[in-house]
Amino acid sequence: MRVLLVEDDEPIAESLTRGLSRYGFEVRWVRTGAEALDAGDFAVVLVDLGLPDMDGLDVCRELRARGDVPIIVISARSDEVDRVVGLEIGADDYVTKPFGVREVVARMRAVLRRVQPSQREPEARGRVRIDRRGRRVHLDGAEVELTPKEFDLLAFLAEDPGAVFTREQIMEAVWDENWFGPTKTLDVHVGVLRRKLGDAASLETVRGVGFRLVLA
């Protein structure tokens, strides 16, 4: 999923780019509002308000006038007026610095669920149906009993079927960004999902890398 990051602060931009990349996002970083407005189409736009050539609010306003791309403001401005103005001119969410990568990812996913019609109803993925809001999974119409972590793991891999996710990406997204222990628990959960989903889904091991989900 392609993300446009509009941020003039290089250390913040580099840190956020690395963090989002670990979650499987493809990030393009630009420093100015002019570059942002010329960047083309992206799935999500993250905009800082303190840009060198124009106010980030003007970037939000122009992007919203052009279409419905999800926009999240990331700013050091914590004043309520700035937050209200940002949301009123079309931003979908507002995150105040400092923030953690997991918070930004959670906000991005929440915004995408709200704005994408396909996310409002249970996702039909072949024979598997994933209801993210209800945290339920059905296989050929029958509900599959999953533990919370099993559901989180399946939902994460199903965000981009066929894509390979590294062990580190999965552990950070499903367990904890500060997880430094063995990843044996991941193999156990993958094994359980394989058994419960049968031939409706293939959780393929990519040796030396991680896993990919292929749904029948």
Short mmCIF file of N, CA and C in Angstrom, two decimals, residues 1-180:
data_model
loop_
_atom_site.label_atom_id
_atom_site.label_comp_id
_atom_site.label_asym_id
_atom_site.label_seq_id
_atom_site.Cartn_x
_atom_site.Cartn_y
_atom_site.Cartn_z
N MET A 1 0.85 -1.19 0.00
CA MET A 1 0.00 0.00 0.00
C MET A 1 0.89 1.25 0.00
N ARG A 2 0.61 2.18 -0.92
CA ARG A 2 1.46 3.35 -1.09
C ARG A 2 1.00 4.49 -0.19
N VAL A 3 1.97 5.05 0.53
CA VAL A 3 1.70 6.14 1.47
C VAL A 3 2.55 7.35 1.09
N LEU A 4 1.93 8.51 1.06
CA LEU A 4 2.67 9.76 0.83
C LEU A 4 2.91 10.43 2.16
N LEU A 5 4.16 10.66 2.49
CA LEU A 5 4.55 11.34 3.73
C LEU A 5 5.06 12.73 3.39
N VAL A 6 4.38 13.74 3.90
CA VAL A 6 4.75 15.14 3.65
C VAL A 6 5.31 15.69 4.95
N GLU A 7 6.63 15.76 5.06
CA GLU A 7 7.28 16.07 6.33
C GLU A 7 8.63 16.72 6.07
N ASP A 8 8.88 17.90 6.66
CA ASP A 8 10.13 18.61 6.44
C ASP A 8 11.22 18.19 7.42
N ASP A 9 10.84 17.57 8.53
CA ASP A 9 11.81 17.16 9.55
C ASP A 9 12.42 15.82 9.15
N GLU A 10 13.69 15.86 8.74
CA GLU A 10 14.32 14.66 8.20
C GLU A 10 14.39 13.49 9.19
N PRO A 11 14.82 13.69 10.45
CA PRO A 11 14.87 12.56 11.38
C PRO A 11 13.49 11.92 11.59
N ILE A 12 12.45 12.74 11.73
CA ILE A 12 11.11 12.18 11.90
C ILE A 12 10.69 11.42 10.65
N ALA A 13 10.94 12.01 9.48
CA ALA A 13 10.55 11.38 8.22
C ALA A 13 11.26 10.04 8.03
N GLU A 14 12.55 10.01 8.32
CA GLU A 14 13.31 8.77 8.13
C GLU A 14 12.84 7.70 9.11
N SER A 15 12.59 8.09 10.35
CA SER A 15 12.12 7.13 11.34
C SER A 15 10.75 6.58 10.97
N LEU A 16 9.86 7.47 10.55
CA LEU A 16 8.51 7.04 10.18
C LEU A 16 8.53 6.18 8.92
N THR A 17 9.39 6.53 7.97
CA THR A 17 9.50 5.73 6.75
C THR A 17 9.98 4.33 7.06
N ARG A 18 11.00 4.22 7.91
CA ARG A 18 11.49 2.88 8.28
C ARG A 18 10.41 2.10 9.02
N GLY A 19 9.73 2.77 9.95
CA GLY A 19 8.71 2.08 10.73
C GLY A 19 7.56 1.59 9.88
N LEU A 20 7.06 2.44 8.99
CA LEU A 20 5.94 2.04 8.13
C LEU A 20 6.36 0.94 7.16
N SER A 21 7.60 0.99 6.72
CA SER A 21 8.09 -0.06 5.81
C SER A 21 8.07 -1.42 6.48
N ARG A 22 8.35 -1.45 7.78
CA ARG A 22 8.32 -2.73 8.50
C ARG A 22 6.92 -3.31 8.55
N TYR A 23 5.91 -2.47 8.40
CA TYR A 23 4.52 -2.94 8.39
C TYR A 23 4.03 -3.20 6.96
N GLY A 24 4.92 -3.13 6.00
CA GLY A 24 4.55 -3.47 4.65
C GLY A 24 4.09 -2.31 3.79
N PHE A 25 4.18 -1.06 4.29
CA PHE A 25 3.77 0.09 3.51
C PHE A 25 4.92 0.58 2.63
N GLU A 26 4.58 1.04 1.44
CA GLU A 26 5.55 1.65 0.54
C GLU A 26 5.43 3.16 0.69
N VAL A 27 6.47 3.80 1.21
CA VAL A 27 6.39 5.21 1.58
C VAL A 27 7.17 6.07 0.59
N ARG A 28 6.51 7.13 0.11
CA ARG A 28 7.23 8.16 -0.63
C ARG A 28 7.27 9.41 0.25
N TRP A 29 8.48 9.91 0.47
CA TRP A 29 8.65 11.07 1.36
C TRP A 29 8.94 12.31 0.53
N VAL A 30 8.17 13.37 0.78
CA VAL A 30 8.43 14.68 0.16
C VAL A 30 8.48 15.72 1.28
N ARG A 31 9.20 16.81 1.02
CA ARG A 31 9.40 17.82 2.05
C ARG A 31 8.43 19.00 1.97
N THR A 32 7.89 19.27 0.79
CA THR A 32 7.12 20.49 0.60
C THR A 32 5.69 20.21 0.17
N GLY A 33 4.85 21.23 0.35
CA GLY A 33 3.47 21.12 -0.08
C GLY A 33 3.37 21.01 -1.59
N ALA A 34 4.22 21.75 -2.31
CA ALA A 34 4.20 21.70 -3.78
C ALA A 34 4.50 20.30 -4.28
N GLU A 35 5.49 19.65 -3.67
CA GLU A 35 5.82 18.27 -4.07
C GLU A 35 4.65 17.34 -3.77
N ALA A 36 3.99 17.56 -2.66
CA ALA A 36 2.85 16.72 -2.28
C ALA A 36 1.73 16.84 -3.30
N LEU A 37 1.46 18.04 -3.74
CA LEU A 37 0.35 18.27 -4.68
C LEU A 37 0.67 17.75 -6.07
N ASP A 38 1.95 17.53 -6.35
CA ASP A 38 2.36 17.00 -7.66
C ASP A 38 2.70 15.51 -7.61
N ALA A 39 2.49 14.87 -6.47
CA ALA A 39 2.99 13.51 -6.26
C ALA A 39 2.14 12.43 -6.90
N GLY A 40 0.90 12.70 -7.24
CA GLY A 40 0.05 11.67 -7.83
C GLY A 40 -0.83 11.00 -6.79
N ASP A 41 -1.27 9.78 -7.11
CA ASP A 41 -2.26 9.09 -6.27
C ASP A 41 -1.59 8.17 -5.26
N PHE A 42 -2.13 8.20 -4.04
CA PHE A 42 -1.66 7.33 -2.96
C PHE A 42 -2.85 6.83 -2.17
N ALA A 43 -2.65 5.73 -1.43
CA ALA A 43 -3.74 5.17 -0.64
C ALA A 43 -4.01 6.01 0.59
N VAL A 44 -2.96 6.59 1.18
CA VAL A 44 -3.06 7.42 2.38
C VAL A 44 -2.04 8.54 2.29
N VAL A 45 -2.39 9.71 2.81
CA VAL A 45 -1.45 10.84 2.87
C VAL A 45 -1.27 11.26 4.32
N LEU A 46 0.00 11.35 4.76
CA LEU A 46 0.35 11.86 6.08
C LEU A 46 0.96 13.24 5.89
N VAL A 47 0.38 14.26 6.50
CA VAL A 47 0.80 15.64 6.25
C VAL A 47 1.17 16.34 7.55
N ASP A 48 2.40 16.88 7.59
CA ASP A 48 2.78 17.76 8.69
C ASP A 48 2.28 19.16 8.36
N LEU A 49 1.95 19.94 9.38
CA LEU A 49 1.45 21.30 9.13
C LEU A 49 2.58 22.30 8.93
N GLY A 50 3.76 22.02 9.49
CA GLY A 50 4.87 22.96 9.41
C GLY A 50 5.75 22.71 8.20
N LEU A 51 5.29 23.07 7.02
CA LEU A 51 6.06 22.86 5.79
C LEU A 51 6.76 24.15 5.39
N PRO A 52 7.86 24.06 4.65
CA PRO A 52 8.65 25.27 4.36
C PRO A 52 8.01 26.20 3.33
N ASP A 53 7.13 25.70 2.49
CA ASP A 53 6.59 26.54 1.42
C ASP A 53 5.14 26.94 1.60
N MET A 54 4.39 26.20 2.41
CA MET A 54 2.98 26.52 2.65
C MET A 54 2.51 25.80 3.90
N ASP A 55 1.38 26.24 4.42
CA ASP A 55 0.82 25.59 5.59
C ASP A 55 0.25 24.24 5.18
N GLY A 56 0.50 23.22 6.02
CA GLY A 56 -0.02 21.90 5.73
C GLY A 56 -1.54 21.87 5.62
N LEU A 57 -2.21 22.81 6.29
CA LEU A 57 -3.67 22.87 6.19
C LEU A 57 -4.10 23.19 4.76
N ASP A 58 -3.29 24.02 4.07
CA ASP A 58 -3.61 24.34 2.67
C ASP A 58 -3.43 23.10 1.79
N VAL A 59 -2.45 22.28 2.12
CA VAL A 59 -2.25 21.03 1.38
C VAL A 59 -3.46 20.12 1.58
N CYS A 60 -3.91 20.01 2.83
CA CYS A 60 -5.09 19.19 3.12
C CYS A 60 -6.30 19.69 2.35
N ARG A 61 -6.49 20.99 2.35
CA ARG A 61 -7.65 21.59 1.68
C ARG A 61 -7.63 21.28 0.18
N GLU A 62 -6.45 21.43 -0.43
CA GLU A 62 -6.35 21.18 -1.87
C GLU A 62 -6.53 19.70 -2.20
N LEU A 63 -5.93 18.81 -1.40
CA LEU A 63 -6.09 17.37 -1.63
C LEU A 63 -7.54 16.95 -1.49
N ARG A 64 -8.22 17.52 -0.49
CA ARG A 64 -9.61 17.16 -0.30
C ARG A 64 -10.48 17.67 -1.44
N ALA A 65 -10.13 18.82 -2.00
CA ALA A 65 -10.89 19.35 -3.14
C ALA A 65 -10.72 18.46 -4.37
N ARG A 66 -9.60 17.75 -4.43
CA ARG A 66 -9.33 16.89 -5.59
C ARG A 66 -9.98 15.52 -5.49
N GLY A 67 -10.22 15.04 -4.27
CA GLY A 67 -10.76 13.69 -4.15
C GLY A 67 -10.92 13.25 -2.71
N ASP A 68 -11.07 11.94 -2.52
CA ASP A 68 -11.40 11.39 -1.21
C ASP A 68 -10.24 10.62 -0.57
N VAL A 69 -9.00 10.89 -0.99
CA VAL A 69 -7.88 10.18 -0.40
C VAL A 69 -7.86 10.41 1.11
N PRO A 70 -7.65 9.36 1.91
CA PRO A 70 -7.55 9.53 3.36
C PRO A 70 -6.36 10.40 3.73
N ILE A 71 -6.60 11.39 4.59
CA ILE A 71 -5.56 12.33 5.00
C ILE A 71 -5.44 12.30 6.51
N ILE A 72 -4.23 12.12 7.00
CA ILE A 72 -3.97 12.17 8.44
C ILE A 72 -2.94 13.26 8.69
N VAL A 73 -3.29 14.21 9.53
CA VAL A 73 -2.36 15.27 9.89
C VAL A 73 -1.44 14.75 11.00
N ILE A 74 -0.13 14.98 10.84
CA ILE A 74 0.85 14.65 11.89
C ILE A 74 1.56 15.96 12.23
N SER A 75 1.37 16.45 13.44
CA SER A 75 1.86 17.80 13.73
C SER A 75 2.24 17.96 15.19
N ALA A 76 3.16 18.91 15.43
CA ALA A 76 3.51 19.29 16.79
C ALA A 76 2.51 20.26 17.36
N ARG A 77 1.63 20.80 16.52
CA ARG A 77 0.61 21.73 16.99
C ARG A 77 -0.49 20.95 17.72
N SER A 78 -0.52 21.11 19.01
CA SER A 78 -1.50 20.37 19.81
C SER A 78 -2.70 21.21 20.22
N ASP A 79 -2.72 22.47 19.79
CA ASP A 79 -3.82 23.34 20.15
C ASP A 79 -5.13 22.82 19.56
N GLU A 80 -6.19 22.91 20.33
CA GLU A 80 -7.49 22.40 19.89
C GLU A 80 -7.96 23.08 18.61
N VAL A 81 -7.67 24.37 18.47
CA VAL A 81 -8.10 25.10 17.27
C VAL A 81 -7.50 24.47 16.02
N ASP A 82 -6.21 24.14 16.07
CA ASP A 82 -5.56 23.52 14.90
C ASP A 82 -6.19 22.17 14.60
N ARG A 83 -6.48 21.41 15.62
CA ARG A 83 -7.09 20.10 15.42
C ARG A 83 -8.46 20.24 14.77
N VAL A 84 -9.25 21.15 15.29
CA VAL A 84 -10.60 21.34 14.76
C VAL A 84 -10.54 21.83 13.32
N VAL A 85 -9.67 22.80 13.05
CA VAL A 85 -9.56 23.32 11.69
C VAL A 85 -9.13 22.23 10.73
N GLY A 86 -8.13 21.45 11.14
CA GLY A 86 -7.65 20.37 10.29
C GLY A 86 -8.75 19.39 9.92
N LEU A 87 -9.54 19.01 10.89
CA LEU A 87 -10.62 18.06 10.64
C LEU A 87 -11.74 18.70 9.82
N GLU A 88 -11.99 19.97 10.07
CA GLU A 88 -13.08 20.63 9.35
C GLU A 88 -12.77 20.84 7.87
N ILE A 89 -11.50 21.00 7.52
CA ILE A 89 -11.18 21.23 6.11
C ILE A 89 -10.99 19.92 5.35
N GLY A 90 -11.15 18.79 6.03
CA GLY A 90 -11.15 17.53 5.30
C GLY A 90 -10.20 16.46 5.77
N ALA A 91 -9.32 16.73 6.75
CA ALA A 91 -8.46 15.67 7.26
C ALA A 91 -9.32 14.61 7.97
N ASP A 92 -8.91 13.36 7.85
CA ASP A 92 -9.67 12.27 8.46
C ASP A 92 -9.25 11.99 9.89
N ASP A 93 -8.04 12.40 10.25
CA ASP A 93 -7.57 12.19 11.61
C ASP A 93 -6.42 13.16 11.87
N TYR A 94 -6.05 13.30 13.15
CA TYR A 94 -5.03 14.27 13.56
C TYR A 94 -4.20 13.62 14.66
N VAL A 95 -2.91 13.45 14.41
CA VAL A 95 -2.00 12.83 15.37
C VAL A 95 -0.98 13.87 15.83
N THR A 96 -0.84 14.02 17.13
CA THR A 96 0.07 15.02 17.68
C THR A 96 1.43 14.40 17.99
N LYS A 97 2.49 15.09 17.58
CA LYS A 97 3.85 14.66 17.92
C LYS A 97 4.11 14.92 19.40
N PRO A 98 4.94 14.07 20.04
CA PRO A 98 5.55 12.86 19.50
C PRO A 98 4.55 11.70 19.45
N PHE A 99 4.78 10.77 18.55
CA PHE A 99 3.89 9.63 18.40
C PHE A 99 4.73 8.39 18.11
N GLY A 100 4.14 7.23 18.30
CA GLY A 100 4.80 5.97 17.97
C GLY A 100 4.30 5.47 16.62
N VAL A 101 5.12 4.66 15.97
CA VAL A 101 4.74 4.14 14.66
C VAL A 101 3.48 3.30 14.76
N ARG A 102 3.35 2.53 15.82
CA ARG A 102 2.16 1.68 15.96
C ARG A 102 0.91 2.53 16.03
N GLU A 103 0.98 3.68 16.67
CA GLU A 103 -0.20 4.55 16.73
C GLU A 103 -0.56 5.05 15.34
N VAL A 104 0.44 5.46 14.58
CA VAL A 104 0.17 5.95 13.23
C VAL A 104 -0.43 4.84 12.37
N VAL A 105 0.12 3.64 12.46
CA VAL A 105 -0.41 2.51 11.69
C VAL A 105 -1.85 2.23 12.09
N ALA A 106 -2.13 2.25 13.38
CA ALA A 106 -3.50 2.00 13.85
C ALA A 106 -4.46 3.06 13.32
N ARG A 107 -4.02 4.32 13.34
CA ARG A 107 -4.87 5.40 12.82
C ARG A 107 -5.10 5.22 11.32
N MET A 108 -4.05 4.84 10.58
CA MET A 108 -4.19 4.62 9.14
C MET A 108 -5.19 3.52 8.84
N ARG A 109 -5.07 2.42 9.56
CA ARG A 109 -5.99 1.30 9.32
C ARG A 109 -7.42 1.66 9.69
N ALA A 110 -7.58 2.42 10.77
CA ALA A 110 -8.92 2.84 11.18
C ALA A 110 -9.55 3.75 10.12
N VAL A 111 -8.75 4.67 9.59
CA VAL A 111 -9.26 5.57 8.56
C VAL A 111 -9.63 4.79 7.30
N LEU A 112 -8.79 3.85 6.91
CA LEU A 112 -9.07 3.07 5.71
C LEU A 112 -10.34 2.24 5.88
N ARG A 113 -10.56 1.72 7.08
CA ARG A 113 -11.80 0.96 7.32
C ARG A 113 -13.02 1.86 7.19
N ARG A 114 -12.88 3.12 7.61
CA ARG A 114 -14.03 4.04 7.55
C ARG A 114 -14.33 4.48 6.13
N VAL A 115 -13.29 4.73 5.34
CA VAL A 115 -13.52 5.35 4.04
C VAL A 115 -13.68 4.36 2.90
N GLN A 116 -13.23 3.12 3.08
CA GLN A 116 -13.34 2.15 2.01
C GLN A 116 -14.60 1.32 2.19
N PRO A 117 -15.55 1.40 1.27
CA PRO A 117 -16.78 0.63 1.39
C PRO A 117 -16.53 -0.86 1.58
N SER A 118 -15.49 -1.38 0.95
CA SER A 118 -15.23 -2.81 1.05
C SER A 118 -14.87 -3.23 2.46
N GLN A 119 -14.49 -2.24 3.30
CA GLN A 119 -14.10 -2.57 4.66
C GLN A 119 -15.27 -2.48 5.63
N ARG A 120 -16.39 -1.89 5.20
CA ARG A 120 -17.50 -1.70 6.11
C ARG A 120 -18.27 -2.99 6.34
N GLU A 121 -18.26 -3.85 5.33
CA GLU A 121 -18.91 -5.13 5.45
C GLU A 121 -17.84 -6.21 5.54
N PRO A 122 -18.21 -7.41 6.00
CA PRO A 122 -17.23 -8.49 6.04
C PRO A 122 -16.58 -8.69 4.68
N GLU A 123 -15.28 -8.88 4.68
CA GLU A 123 -14.54 -9.05 3.44
C GLU A 123 -14.72 -10.46 2.92
N ALA A 124 -15.11 -10.58 1.68
CA ALA A 124 -15.21 -11.89 1.05
C ALA A 124 -13.87 -12.21 0.41
N ARG A 125 -13.15 -13.12 0.96
CA ARG A 125 -11.84 -13.52 0.44
C ARG A 125 -11.95 -14.98 0.01
N GLY A 126 -12.48 -15.22 -1.20
CA GLY A 126 -12.68 -16.58 -1.62
C GLY A 126 -13.71 -17.26 -0.72
N ARG A 127 -13.33 -18.38 -0.17
CA ARG A 127 -14.23 -19.13 0.72
C ARG A 127 -14.21 -18.59 2.15
N VAL A 128 -13.25 -17.69 2.41
CA VAL A 128 -13.10 -17.14 3.76
C VAL A 128 -13.72 -15.74 3.81
N ARG A 129 -14.46 -15.47 4.87
CA ARG A 129 -15.12 -14.18 5.06
C ARG A 129 -14.64 -13.61 6.39
N ILE A 130 -14.01 -12.42 6.32
CA ILE A 130 -13.42 -11.81 7.51
C ILE A 130 -14.23 -10.58 7.90
N ASP A 131 -14.80 -10.61 9.07
CA ASP A 131 -15.57 -9.48 9.61
C ASP A 131 -14.67 -8.78 10.62
N ARG A 132 -14.00 -7.71 10.19
CA ARG A 132 -13.05 -7.03 11.07
C ARG A 132 -13.75 -6.33 12.21
N ARG A 133 -14.89 -5.72 11.93
CA ARG A 133 -15.60 -5.01 13.00
C ARG A 133 -16.11 -5.97 14.05
N GLY A 134 -16.64 -7.09 13.64
CA GLY A 134 -17.16 -8.07 14.58
C GLY A 134 -16.12 -9.07 15.04
N ARG A 135 -14.92 -9.01 14.42
CA ARG A 135 -13.82 -9.92 14.75
C ARG A 135 -14.28 -11.38 14.66
N ARG A 136 -14.89 -11.69 13.51
CA ARG A 136 -15.37 -13.04 13.27
C ARG A 136 -14.92 -13.49 11.88
N VAL A 137 -14.71 -14.79 11.74
CA VAL A 137 -14.30 -15.37 10.47
C VAL A 137 -15.24 -16.52 10.13
N HIS A 138 -15.70 -16.55 8.87
CA HIS A 138 -16.55 -17.63 8.41
C HIS A 138 -15.88 -18.35 7.25
N LEU A 139 -15.99 -19.65 7.24
CA LEU A 139 -15.45 -20.49 6.19
C LEU A 139 -16.61 -21.26 5.56
N ASP A 140 -16.87 -21.01 4.30
CA ASP A 140 -18.00 -21.64 3.61
C ASP A 140 -19.30 -21.43 4.37
N GLY A 141 -19.44 -20.25 4.99
CA GLY A 141 -20.67 -19.91 5.70
C GLY A 141 -20.70 -20.29 7.16
N ALA A 142 -19.78 -21.14 7.60
CA ALA A 142 -19.75 -21.58 9.01
C ALA A 142 -18.67 -20.80 9.75
N GLU A 143 -19.00 -20.36 10.96
CA GLU A 143 -18.03 -19.58 11.72
C GLU A 143 -16.88 -20.45 12.20
N VAL A 144 -15.69 -19.88 12.10
CA VAL A 144 -14.47 -20.54 12.57
C VAL A 144 -14.08 -19.91 13.90
N GLU A 145 -13.93 -20.73 14.91
CA GLU A 145 -13.55 -20.22 16.23
C GLU A 145 -12.06 -19.92 16.26
N LEU A 146 -11.73 -18.64 16.43
CA LEU A 146 -10.33 -18.23 16.51
C LEU A 146 -10.08 -17.49 17.82
N THR A 147 -8.88 -17.64 18.34
CA THR A 147 -8.48 -16.85 19.49
C THR A 147 -8.20 -15.42 19.01
N PRO A 148 -8.13 -14.45 19.92
CA PRO A 148 -7.83 -13.08 19.49
C PRO A 148 -6.56 -12.96 18.67
N LYS A 149 -5.49 -13.63 19.07
CA LYS A 149 -4.24 -13.53 18.31
C LYS A 149 -4.33 -14.24 16.97
N GLU A 150 -5.07 -15.34 16.91
CA GLU A 150 -5.26 -16.02 15.63
C GLU A 150 -6.01 -15.12 14.65
N PHE A 151 -7.03 -14.42 15.17
CA PHE A 151 -7.77 -13.50 14.31
C PHE A 151 -6.86 -12.37 13.85
N ASP A 152 -6.11 -11.78 14.77
CA ASP A 152 -5.22 -10.67 14.42
C ASP A 152 -4.21 -11.09 13.36
N LEU A 153 -3.67 -12.28 13.49
CA LEU A 153 -2.68 -12.78 12.54
C LEU A 153 -3.31 -12.96 11.16
N LEU A 154 -4.48 -13.59 11.12
CA LEU A 154 -5.16 -13.80 9.84
C LEU A 154 -5.54 -12.47 9.20
N ALA A 155 -6.09 -11.56 9.99
CA ALA A 155 -6.52 -10.26 9.46
C ALA A 155 -5.33 -9.48 8.91
N PHE A 156 -4.20 -9.56 9.59
CA PHE A 156 -3.01 -8.84 9.13
C PHE A 156 -2.52 -9.40 7.80
N LEU A 157 -2.39 -10.72 7.70
CA LEU A 157 -1.91 -11.33 6.46
C LEU A 157 -2.90 -11.11 5.32
N ALA A 158 -4.19 -11.05 5.66
CA ALA A 158 -5.23 -10.89 4.64
C ALA A 158 -5.33 -9.47 4.11
N GLU A 159 -4.63 -8.52 4.75
CA GLU A 159 -4.65 -7.15 4.23
C GLU A 159 -4.03 -7.07 2.84
N ASP A 160 -3.12 -7.98 2.54
CA ASP A 160 -2.48 -7.99 1.22
C ASP A 160 -2.19 -9.43 0.84
N PRO A 161 -3.23 -10.19 0.44
CA PRO A 161 -3.03 -11.61 0.10
C PRO A 161 -1.98 -11.79 -0.99
N GLY A 162 -1.11 -12.74 -0.78
CA GLY A 162 -0.05 -13.01 -1.73
C GLY A 162 1.25 -12.30 -1.43
N ALA A 163 1.18 -11.24 -0.61
CA ALA A 163 2.39 -10.51 -0.24
C ALA A 163 3.14 -11.27 0.85
N VAL A 164 4.45 -11.18 0.80
CA VAL A 164 5.28 -11.83 1.82
C VAL A 164 5.55 -10.84 2.95
N PHE A 165 5.23 -11.26 4.17
CA PHE A 165 5.51 -10.46 5.35
C PHE A 165 6.63 -11.13 6.13
N THR A 166 7.60 -10.34 6.57
CA THR A 166 8.69 -10.91 7.35
C THR A 166 8.19 -11.26 8.75
N ARG A 167 8.95 -12.08 9.41
CA ARG A 167 8.62 -12.43 10.79
C ARG A 167 8.58 -11.17 11.66
N GLU A 168 9.52 -10.27 11.42
CA GLU A 168 9.58 -9.05 12.23
C GLU A 168 8.34 -8.19 12.01
N GLN A 169 7.90 -8.06 10.77
CA GLN A 169 6.68 -7.29 10.48
C GLN A 169 5.48 -7.89 11.19
N ILE A 170 5.36 -9.19 11.13
CA ILE A 170 4.21 -9.86 11.74
C ILE A 170 4.26 -9.73 13.25
N MET A 171 5.42 -9.95 13.85
CA MET A 171 5.53 -9.89 15.30
C MET A 171 5.21 -8.48 15.80
N GLU A 172 5.69 -7.46 15.11
CA GLU A 172 5.43 -6.09 15.53
C GLU A 172 3.97 -5.72 15.38
N ALA A 173 3.33 -6.19 14.30
CA ALA A 173 1.95 -5.82 14.03
C ALA A 173 0.96 -6.58 14.91
N VAL A 174 1.23 -7.86 15.15
CA VAL A 174 0.26 -8.71 15.84
C VAL A 174 0.56 -8.85 17.32
N TRP A 175 1.83 -8.83 17.67
CA TRP A 175 2.19 -8.98 19.07
C TRP A 175 2.58 -7.64 19.68
N ASP A 176 3.82 -7.23 19.51
CA ASP A 176 4.27 -6.01 20.17
C ASP A 176 5.49 -5.49 19.44
N GLU A 177 5.54 -4.17 19.25
CA GLU A 177 6.68 -3.58 18.54
C GLU A 177 7.99 -3.77 19.29
N ASN A 178 7.91 -4.03 20.60
CA ASN A 178 9.11 -4.22 21.40
C ASN A 178 9.42 -5.70 21.64
N TRP A 179 8.79 -6.59 20.85
CA TRP A 179 9.00 -8.01 21.01
C TRP A 179 10.42 -8.37 20.58
N PHE A 180 11.19 -8.93 21.50
CA PHE A 180 12.55 -9.31 21.17
C PHE A 180 12.81 -10.79 21.42
#
